[in-house]
Tab-separated table of C-alpha atoms in Angstrom:
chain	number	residue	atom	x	y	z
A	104	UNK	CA	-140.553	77.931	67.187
A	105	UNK	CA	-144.423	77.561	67.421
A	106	UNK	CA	-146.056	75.284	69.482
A	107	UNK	CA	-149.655	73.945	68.706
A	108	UNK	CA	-151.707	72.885	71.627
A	109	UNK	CA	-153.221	70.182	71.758
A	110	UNK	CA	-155.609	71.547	74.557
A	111	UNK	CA	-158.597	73.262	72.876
A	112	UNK	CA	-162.134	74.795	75.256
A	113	UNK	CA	-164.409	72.013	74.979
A	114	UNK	CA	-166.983	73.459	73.500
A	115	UNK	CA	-165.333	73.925	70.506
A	116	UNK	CA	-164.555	70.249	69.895
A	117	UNK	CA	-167.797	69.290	70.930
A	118	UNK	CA	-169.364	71.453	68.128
A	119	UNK	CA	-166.552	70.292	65.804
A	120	UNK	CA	-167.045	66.331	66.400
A	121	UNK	CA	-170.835	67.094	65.852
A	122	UNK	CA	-169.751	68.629	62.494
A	123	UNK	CA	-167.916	65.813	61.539
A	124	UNK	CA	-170.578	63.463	62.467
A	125	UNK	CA	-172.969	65.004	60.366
A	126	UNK	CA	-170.213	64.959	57.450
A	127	UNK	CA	-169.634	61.405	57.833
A	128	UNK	CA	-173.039	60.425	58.137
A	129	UNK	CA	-174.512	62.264	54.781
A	130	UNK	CA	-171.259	61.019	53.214
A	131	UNK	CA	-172.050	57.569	53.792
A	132	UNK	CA	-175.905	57.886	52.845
A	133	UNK	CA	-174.082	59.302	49.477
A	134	UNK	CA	-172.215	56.547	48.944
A	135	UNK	CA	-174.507	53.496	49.948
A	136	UNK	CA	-177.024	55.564	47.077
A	137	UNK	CA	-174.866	55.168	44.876
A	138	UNK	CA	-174.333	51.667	45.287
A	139	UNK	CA	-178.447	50.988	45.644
A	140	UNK	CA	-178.857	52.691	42.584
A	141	UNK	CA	-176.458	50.327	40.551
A	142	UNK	CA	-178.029	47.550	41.775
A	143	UNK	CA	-181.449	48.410	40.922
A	144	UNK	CA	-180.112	49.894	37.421
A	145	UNK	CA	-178.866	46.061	37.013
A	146	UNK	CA	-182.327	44.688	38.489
A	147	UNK	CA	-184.499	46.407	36.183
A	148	UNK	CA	-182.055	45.994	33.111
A	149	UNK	CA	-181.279	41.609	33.846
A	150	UNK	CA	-184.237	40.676	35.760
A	151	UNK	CA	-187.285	39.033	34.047
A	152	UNK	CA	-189.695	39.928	35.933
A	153	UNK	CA	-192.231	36.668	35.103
A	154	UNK	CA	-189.137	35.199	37.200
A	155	UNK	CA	-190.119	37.366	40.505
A	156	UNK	CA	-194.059	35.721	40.328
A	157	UNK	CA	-194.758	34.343	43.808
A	158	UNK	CA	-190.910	35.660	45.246
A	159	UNK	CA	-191.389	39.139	46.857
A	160	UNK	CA	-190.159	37.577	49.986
A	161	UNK	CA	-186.879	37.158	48.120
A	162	UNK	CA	-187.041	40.367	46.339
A	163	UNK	CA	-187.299	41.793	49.683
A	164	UNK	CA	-184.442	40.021	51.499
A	165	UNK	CA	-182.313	40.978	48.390
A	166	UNK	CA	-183.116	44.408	48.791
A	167	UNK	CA	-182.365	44.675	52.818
A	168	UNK	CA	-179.251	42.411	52.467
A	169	UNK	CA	-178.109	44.412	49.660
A	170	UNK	CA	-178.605	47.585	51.672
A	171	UNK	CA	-176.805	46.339	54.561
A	172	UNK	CA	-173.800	45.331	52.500
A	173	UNK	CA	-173.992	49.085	50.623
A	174	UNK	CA	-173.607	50.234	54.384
A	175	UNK	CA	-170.638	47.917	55.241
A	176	UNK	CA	-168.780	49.356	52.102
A	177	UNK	CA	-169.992	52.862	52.236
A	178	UNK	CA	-168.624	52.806	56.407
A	179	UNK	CA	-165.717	51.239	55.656
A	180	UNK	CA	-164.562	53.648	52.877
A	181	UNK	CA	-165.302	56.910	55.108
A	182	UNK	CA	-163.634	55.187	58.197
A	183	UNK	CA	-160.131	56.847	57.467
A	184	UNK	CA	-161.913	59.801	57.207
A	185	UNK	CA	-164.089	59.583	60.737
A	186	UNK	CA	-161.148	59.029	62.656
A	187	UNK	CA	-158.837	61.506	61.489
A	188	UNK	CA	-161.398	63.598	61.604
A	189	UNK	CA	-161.684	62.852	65.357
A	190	UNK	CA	-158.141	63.468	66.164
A	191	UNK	CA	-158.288	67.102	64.052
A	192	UNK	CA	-160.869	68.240	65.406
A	193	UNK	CA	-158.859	68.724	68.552
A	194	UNK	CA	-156.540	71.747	66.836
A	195	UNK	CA	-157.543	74.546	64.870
A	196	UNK	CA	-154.417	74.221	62.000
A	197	UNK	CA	-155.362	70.427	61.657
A	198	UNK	CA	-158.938	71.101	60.947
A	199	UNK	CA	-159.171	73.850	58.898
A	200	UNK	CA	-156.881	71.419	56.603
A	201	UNK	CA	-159.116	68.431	57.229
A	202	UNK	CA	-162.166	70.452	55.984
A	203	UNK	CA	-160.368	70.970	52.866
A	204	UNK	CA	-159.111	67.828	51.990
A	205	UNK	CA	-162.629	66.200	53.307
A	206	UNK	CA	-163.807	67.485	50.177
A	207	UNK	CA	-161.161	66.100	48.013
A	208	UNK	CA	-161.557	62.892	49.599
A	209	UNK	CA	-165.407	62.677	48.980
A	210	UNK	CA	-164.551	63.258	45.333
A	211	UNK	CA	-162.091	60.336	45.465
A	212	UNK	CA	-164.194	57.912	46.925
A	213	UNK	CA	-166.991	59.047	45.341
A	214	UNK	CA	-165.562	58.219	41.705
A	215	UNK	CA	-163.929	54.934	42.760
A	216	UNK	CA	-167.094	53.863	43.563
A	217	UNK	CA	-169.206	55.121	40.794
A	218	UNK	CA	-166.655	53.151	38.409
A	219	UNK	CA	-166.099	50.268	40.106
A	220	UNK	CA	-170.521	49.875	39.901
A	221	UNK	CA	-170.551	50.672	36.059
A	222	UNK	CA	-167.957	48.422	35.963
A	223	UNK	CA	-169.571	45.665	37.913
A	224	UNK	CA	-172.501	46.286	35.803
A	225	UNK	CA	-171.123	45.676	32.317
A	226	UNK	CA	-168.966	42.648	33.344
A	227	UNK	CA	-172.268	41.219	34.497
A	228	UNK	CA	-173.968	42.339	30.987
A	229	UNK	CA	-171.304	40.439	29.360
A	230	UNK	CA	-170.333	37.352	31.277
A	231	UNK	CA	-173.982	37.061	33.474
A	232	UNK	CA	-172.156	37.420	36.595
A	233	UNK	CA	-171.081	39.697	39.245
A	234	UNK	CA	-166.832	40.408	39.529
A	235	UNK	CA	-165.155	37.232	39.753
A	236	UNK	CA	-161.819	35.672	39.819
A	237	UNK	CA	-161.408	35.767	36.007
A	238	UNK	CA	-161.880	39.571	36.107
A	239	UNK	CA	-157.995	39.713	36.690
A	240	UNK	CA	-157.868	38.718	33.625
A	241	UNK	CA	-157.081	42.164	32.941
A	242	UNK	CA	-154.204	41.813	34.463
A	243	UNK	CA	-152.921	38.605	33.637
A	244	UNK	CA	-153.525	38.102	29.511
A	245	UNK	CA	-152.759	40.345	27.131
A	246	UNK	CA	-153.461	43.869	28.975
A	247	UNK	CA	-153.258	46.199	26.289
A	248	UNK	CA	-155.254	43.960	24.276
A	249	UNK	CA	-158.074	43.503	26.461
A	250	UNK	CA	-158.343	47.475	26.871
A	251	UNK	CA	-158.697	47.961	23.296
A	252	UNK	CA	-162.274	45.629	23.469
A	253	UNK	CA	-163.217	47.074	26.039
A	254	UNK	CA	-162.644	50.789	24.473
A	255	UNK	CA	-164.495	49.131	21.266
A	256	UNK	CA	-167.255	47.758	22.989
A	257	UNK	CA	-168.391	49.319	26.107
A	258	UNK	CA	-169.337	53.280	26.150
A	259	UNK	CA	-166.590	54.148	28.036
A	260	UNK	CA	-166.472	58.160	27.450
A	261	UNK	CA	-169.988	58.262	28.513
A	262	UNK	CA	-169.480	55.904	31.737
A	263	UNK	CA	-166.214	58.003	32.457
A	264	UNK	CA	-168.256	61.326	32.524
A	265	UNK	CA	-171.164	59.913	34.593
A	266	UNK	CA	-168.406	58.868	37.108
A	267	UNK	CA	-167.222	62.598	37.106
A	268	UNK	CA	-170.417	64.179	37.579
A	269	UNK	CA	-171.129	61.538	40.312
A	270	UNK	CA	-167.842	62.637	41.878
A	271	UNK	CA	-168.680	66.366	41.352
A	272	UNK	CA	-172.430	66.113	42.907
A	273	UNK	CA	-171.100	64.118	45.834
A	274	UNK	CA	-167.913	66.577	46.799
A	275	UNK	CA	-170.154	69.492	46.542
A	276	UNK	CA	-173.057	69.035	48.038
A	277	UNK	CA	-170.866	67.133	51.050
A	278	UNK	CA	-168.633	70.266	50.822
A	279	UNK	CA	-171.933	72.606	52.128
A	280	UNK	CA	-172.369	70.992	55.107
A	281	UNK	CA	-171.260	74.043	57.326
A	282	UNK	CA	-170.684	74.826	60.680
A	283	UNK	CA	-173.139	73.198	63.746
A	284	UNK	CA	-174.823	76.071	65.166
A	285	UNK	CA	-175.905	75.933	68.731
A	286	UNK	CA	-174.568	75.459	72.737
A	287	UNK	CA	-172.331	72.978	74.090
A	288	UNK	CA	-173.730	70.228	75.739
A	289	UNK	CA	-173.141	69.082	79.216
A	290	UNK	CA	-170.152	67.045	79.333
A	291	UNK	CA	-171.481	63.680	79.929
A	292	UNK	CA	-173.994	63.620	77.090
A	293	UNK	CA	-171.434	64.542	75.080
A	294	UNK	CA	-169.410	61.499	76.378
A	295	UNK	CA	-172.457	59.655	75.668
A	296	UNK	CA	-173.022	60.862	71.952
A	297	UNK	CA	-169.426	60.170	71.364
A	298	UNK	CA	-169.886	56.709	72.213
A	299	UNK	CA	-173.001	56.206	70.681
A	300	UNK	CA	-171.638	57.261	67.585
A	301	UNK	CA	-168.708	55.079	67.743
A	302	UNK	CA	-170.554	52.176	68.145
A	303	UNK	CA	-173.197	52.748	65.820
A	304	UNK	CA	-170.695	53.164	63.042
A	305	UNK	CA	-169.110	50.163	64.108
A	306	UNK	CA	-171.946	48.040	64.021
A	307	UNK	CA	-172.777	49.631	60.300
A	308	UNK	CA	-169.578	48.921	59.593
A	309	UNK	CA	-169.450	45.232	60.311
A	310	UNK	CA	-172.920	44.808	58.547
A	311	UNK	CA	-174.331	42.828	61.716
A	312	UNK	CA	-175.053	43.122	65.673
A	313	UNK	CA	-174.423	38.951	65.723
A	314	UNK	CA	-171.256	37.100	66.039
A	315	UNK	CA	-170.300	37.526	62.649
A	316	UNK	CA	-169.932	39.930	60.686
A	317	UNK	CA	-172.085	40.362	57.058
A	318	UNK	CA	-170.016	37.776	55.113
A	319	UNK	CA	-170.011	35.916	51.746
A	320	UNK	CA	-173.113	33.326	52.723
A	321	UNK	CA	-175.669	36.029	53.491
A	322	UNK	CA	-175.444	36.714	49.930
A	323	UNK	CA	-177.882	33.586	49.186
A	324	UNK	CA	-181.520	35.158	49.594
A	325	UNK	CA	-183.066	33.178	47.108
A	326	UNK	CA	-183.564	29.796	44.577
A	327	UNK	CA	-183.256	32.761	42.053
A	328	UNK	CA	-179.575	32.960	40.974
A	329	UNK	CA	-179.992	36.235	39.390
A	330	UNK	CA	-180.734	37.497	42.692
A	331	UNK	CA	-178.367	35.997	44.674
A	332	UNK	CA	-175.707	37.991	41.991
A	333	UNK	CA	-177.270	41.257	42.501
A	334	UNK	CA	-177.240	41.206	46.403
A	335	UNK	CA	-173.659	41.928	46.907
A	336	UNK	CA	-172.375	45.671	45.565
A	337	UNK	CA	-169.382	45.312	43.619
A	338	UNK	CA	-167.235	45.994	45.891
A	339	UNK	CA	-168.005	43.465	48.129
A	340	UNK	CA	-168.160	40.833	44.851
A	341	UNK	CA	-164.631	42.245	44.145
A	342	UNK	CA	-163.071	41.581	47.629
A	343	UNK	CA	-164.722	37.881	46.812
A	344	UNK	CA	-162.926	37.411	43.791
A	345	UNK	CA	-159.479	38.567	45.631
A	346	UNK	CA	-159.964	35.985	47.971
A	347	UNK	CA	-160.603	33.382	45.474
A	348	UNK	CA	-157.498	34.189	43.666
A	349	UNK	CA	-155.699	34.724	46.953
A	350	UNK	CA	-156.968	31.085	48.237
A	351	UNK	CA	-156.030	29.887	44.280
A	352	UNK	CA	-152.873	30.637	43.630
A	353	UNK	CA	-151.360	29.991	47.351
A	354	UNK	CA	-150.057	26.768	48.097
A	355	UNK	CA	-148.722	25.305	51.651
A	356	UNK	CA	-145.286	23.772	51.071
A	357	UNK	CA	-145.232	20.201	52.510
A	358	UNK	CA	-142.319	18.558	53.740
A	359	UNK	CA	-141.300	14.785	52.207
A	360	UNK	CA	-142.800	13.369	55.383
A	361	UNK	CA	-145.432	15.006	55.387
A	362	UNK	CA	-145.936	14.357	51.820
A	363	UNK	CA	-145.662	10.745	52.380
A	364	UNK	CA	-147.734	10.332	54.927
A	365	UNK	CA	-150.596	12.341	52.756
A	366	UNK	CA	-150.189	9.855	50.443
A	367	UNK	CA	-150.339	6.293	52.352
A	368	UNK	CA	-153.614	7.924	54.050
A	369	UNK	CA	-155.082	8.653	50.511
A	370	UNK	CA	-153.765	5.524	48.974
A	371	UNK	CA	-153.597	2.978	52.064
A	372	UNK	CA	-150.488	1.756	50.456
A	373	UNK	CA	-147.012	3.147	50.444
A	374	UNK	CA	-146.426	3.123	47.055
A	375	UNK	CA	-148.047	4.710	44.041
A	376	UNK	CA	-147.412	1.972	41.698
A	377	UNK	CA	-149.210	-0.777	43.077
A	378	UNK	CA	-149.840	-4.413	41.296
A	379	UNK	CA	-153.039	-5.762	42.534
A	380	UNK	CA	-153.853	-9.460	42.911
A	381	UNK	CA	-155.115	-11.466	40.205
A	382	UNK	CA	-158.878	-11.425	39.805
A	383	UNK	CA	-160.256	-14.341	37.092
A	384	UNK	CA	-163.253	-12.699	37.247
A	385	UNK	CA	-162.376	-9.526	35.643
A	386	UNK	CA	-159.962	-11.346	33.589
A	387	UNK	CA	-162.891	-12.505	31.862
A	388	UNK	CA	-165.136	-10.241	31.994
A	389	UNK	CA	-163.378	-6.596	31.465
A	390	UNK	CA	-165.157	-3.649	32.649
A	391	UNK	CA	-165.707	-0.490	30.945
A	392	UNK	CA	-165.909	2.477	32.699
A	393	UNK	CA	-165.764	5.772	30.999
A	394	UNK	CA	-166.622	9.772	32.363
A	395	UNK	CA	-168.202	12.043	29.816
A	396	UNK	CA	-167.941	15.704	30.316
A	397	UNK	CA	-170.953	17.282	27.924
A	398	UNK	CA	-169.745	21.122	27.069
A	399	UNK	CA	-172.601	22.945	25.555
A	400	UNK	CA	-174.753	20.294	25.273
A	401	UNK	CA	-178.731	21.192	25.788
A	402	UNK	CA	-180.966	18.446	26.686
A	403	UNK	CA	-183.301	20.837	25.072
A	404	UNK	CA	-181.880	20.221	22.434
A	405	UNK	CA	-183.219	16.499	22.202
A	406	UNK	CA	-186.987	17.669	21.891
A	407	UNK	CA	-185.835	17.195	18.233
A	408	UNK	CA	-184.121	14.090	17.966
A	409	UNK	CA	-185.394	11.705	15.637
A	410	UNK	CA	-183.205	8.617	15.087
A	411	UNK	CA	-185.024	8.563	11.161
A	412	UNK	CA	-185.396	11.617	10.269
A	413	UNK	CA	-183.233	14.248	12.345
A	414	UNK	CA	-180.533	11.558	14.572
A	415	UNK	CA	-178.896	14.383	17.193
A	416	UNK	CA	-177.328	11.257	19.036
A	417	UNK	CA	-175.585	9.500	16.475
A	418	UNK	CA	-172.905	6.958	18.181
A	419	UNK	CA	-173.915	7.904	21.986
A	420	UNK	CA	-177.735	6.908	21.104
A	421	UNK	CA	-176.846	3.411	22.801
A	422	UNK	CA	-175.129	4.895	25.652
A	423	UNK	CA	-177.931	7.478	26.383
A	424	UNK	CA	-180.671	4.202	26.003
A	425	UNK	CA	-178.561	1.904	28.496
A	426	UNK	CA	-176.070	4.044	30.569
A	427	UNK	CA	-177.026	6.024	33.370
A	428	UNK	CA	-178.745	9.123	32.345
A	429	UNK	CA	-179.479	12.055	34.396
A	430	UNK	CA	-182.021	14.575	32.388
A	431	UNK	CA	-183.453	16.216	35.060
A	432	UNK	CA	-180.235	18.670	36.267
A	433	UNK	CA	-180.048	22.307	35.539
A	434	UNK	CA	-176.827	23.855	35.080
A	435	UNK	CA	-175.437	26.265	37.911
A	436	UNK	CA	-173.990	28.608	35.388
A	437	UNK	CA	-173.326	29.460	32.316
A	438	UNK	CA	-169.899	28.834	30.580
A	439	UNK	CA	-167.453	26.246	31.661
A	440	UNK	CA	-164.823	28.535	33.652
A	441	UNK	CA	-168.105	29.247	36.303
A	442	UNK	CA	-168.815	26.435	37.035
A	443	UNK	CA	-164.902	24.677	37.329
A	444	UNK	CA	-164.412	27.246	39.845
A	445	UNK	CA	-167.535	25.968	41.508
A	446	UNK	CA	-166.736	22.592	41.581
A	447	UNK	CA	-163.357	23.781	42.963
């Protein structure tokens, strides 16, 4: 039976773990490219740019937010990668294999993330935002017949081949990174590069040196919803929308106590069906009280009402003359499902 040992000269790990460092740090410059260039693909393709008068400021947060997110994403998808690579590095066997299926990997991640941008950017083409929770509506209607509009309507043999020459481009030129030439160092700076490259991977790979890590809020850059969507990659915007659906379709069970207690605090009575005490006042005088939810209605629209000769209003002109009337709102969002799930 062979034995491998796990003791290897030093020098030879030292030059290893600088070969891997090198590999892992052009690999995730590859992949937070990739992820810039979607996002200014999208930019130049949904931004009007009369809208960026007077905003560079935001532009530029936008950009260096963005960039820090493509860094959390691009880290966190080569992490596996880093820290087997540490541990292989340590035996000959284990890292000629690694340096083989390094490459392999890089094509992997490479494509996943070249499809999941295209992706990103044709939902946004077609519903004006970034991946949301409705986007597992894939999944949950009518799957086959959601794939069939989307192979009528999107260019998906082109997209798929630009994914695979992304892949291709990124495993190849990641595969050439050879061998680190040169002496070993003296122990402790190597101790000291080995920690200094932990933690600065770390710290790339949690987006921030602050408390917190880079999280959903740091998104918001700007009064410019357009680019407050583009800021996140799509990755990120996906793990958002897993949350959502996570946080939506998870309820706490509560206990009949519980449940009753929920209630009297909400109600201030102990009963639903209450009968409340007679009130002459409104006997008399009834009140009216009604909620109108508008869908697609523009107030633009009204520029061209006319009560003689073009009436948009009809029956609601009275309410819209004596009611409270708010003219002056903008809507978040377009369609009705955005902005439920923002109210929500």
């Amino acid at each position: 039976m062979s034995i491998i040992r796990l003791e290897t000269p030093v020098n030879m790990y030292q030059l290893r773990f600088r070969q891997l460092v090198a590999k892992v740090s052009l690999s995730v410059v590859w992949l937070t490219l990739i992820l810039m260039l979607a996002r200014l693909w999208m930019g130049f393709d949904f931004i009007e740019f009369d809208q960026l008068q007077g905003r560079s400021n935001d532009v530029a947060r936008m950009l260096v937010t963005g960039l820090r997110y493509d860094l959390r994403v691009a880290a966190l998808a080569i992490a596996p990668a880093f820290l087997i690579g540490m541990v292989a590095a340590a035996v000959n066997v284990l890292w000629r294999a690694y340096t083989r299926i390094f490459v392999g990997y890089i094509f992997l991640i490479s494509f996943l993330v070249a499809a999941t941008a295209i992706s990103n950017y044709f939902y946004y083409e077609t519903y004006h935002t970034v991946f949301d929770i409705f986007v597992f509506g894939l999944a949950d209607d009518d799957t086959w017949a959601v794939l069939g509009n989307i192979w009528q309507d999107y260019p998906v043999i082109k997209s798929t081949l630009l994914t695979l020459l992304t892949a291709v481009a990124g495993s190849w030129l990641l595969g050439r990174v050879g061998n680190v030439a040169g002496k070993s160092w003296h122990q402790g700076l190597f101790v000291l590069f080995v920690v200094g490259a932990v933690f600065v991977y770390f710290v790339v790979a949690r987006g921030s040196v602050g408390t917190f890590p880079l999280r959903r809020a740091n998104a918001q850059v700007s009064d410019l919803a357009v680019l407050n969507q583009l800021t996140p990659n799509a990755f990120m915007a996906l793990d958002w929308a897993i949350k959502d659906r996570d946080e939506a379709d998870h309820f706490h069970p509560v206990s009949l106590v519980e449940g009753e207690r929920l209630r009297t605090k909400a109600l201030g009575n102990e009963r639903i069906n209450q009968t409340m005490p007679v009130n002459s006042y409104l006997a008399t005088h009834k009140p009216n009280v009604v909620l109108a939810m508008m869908e697609s209605f523009g107030s633009n629209m009204l520029a061209m009402d006319d009560p003689k000769t073009n009436d948009l209003l009809g029956s609601l002109r009275p309410h819209f003359e004596t009611d409270f009337l708010l003219t002056w709102l903008i809507s978040y969002c377009n369609r009705q499902s955005s902005l439920c799930l923002l109210l929500s």
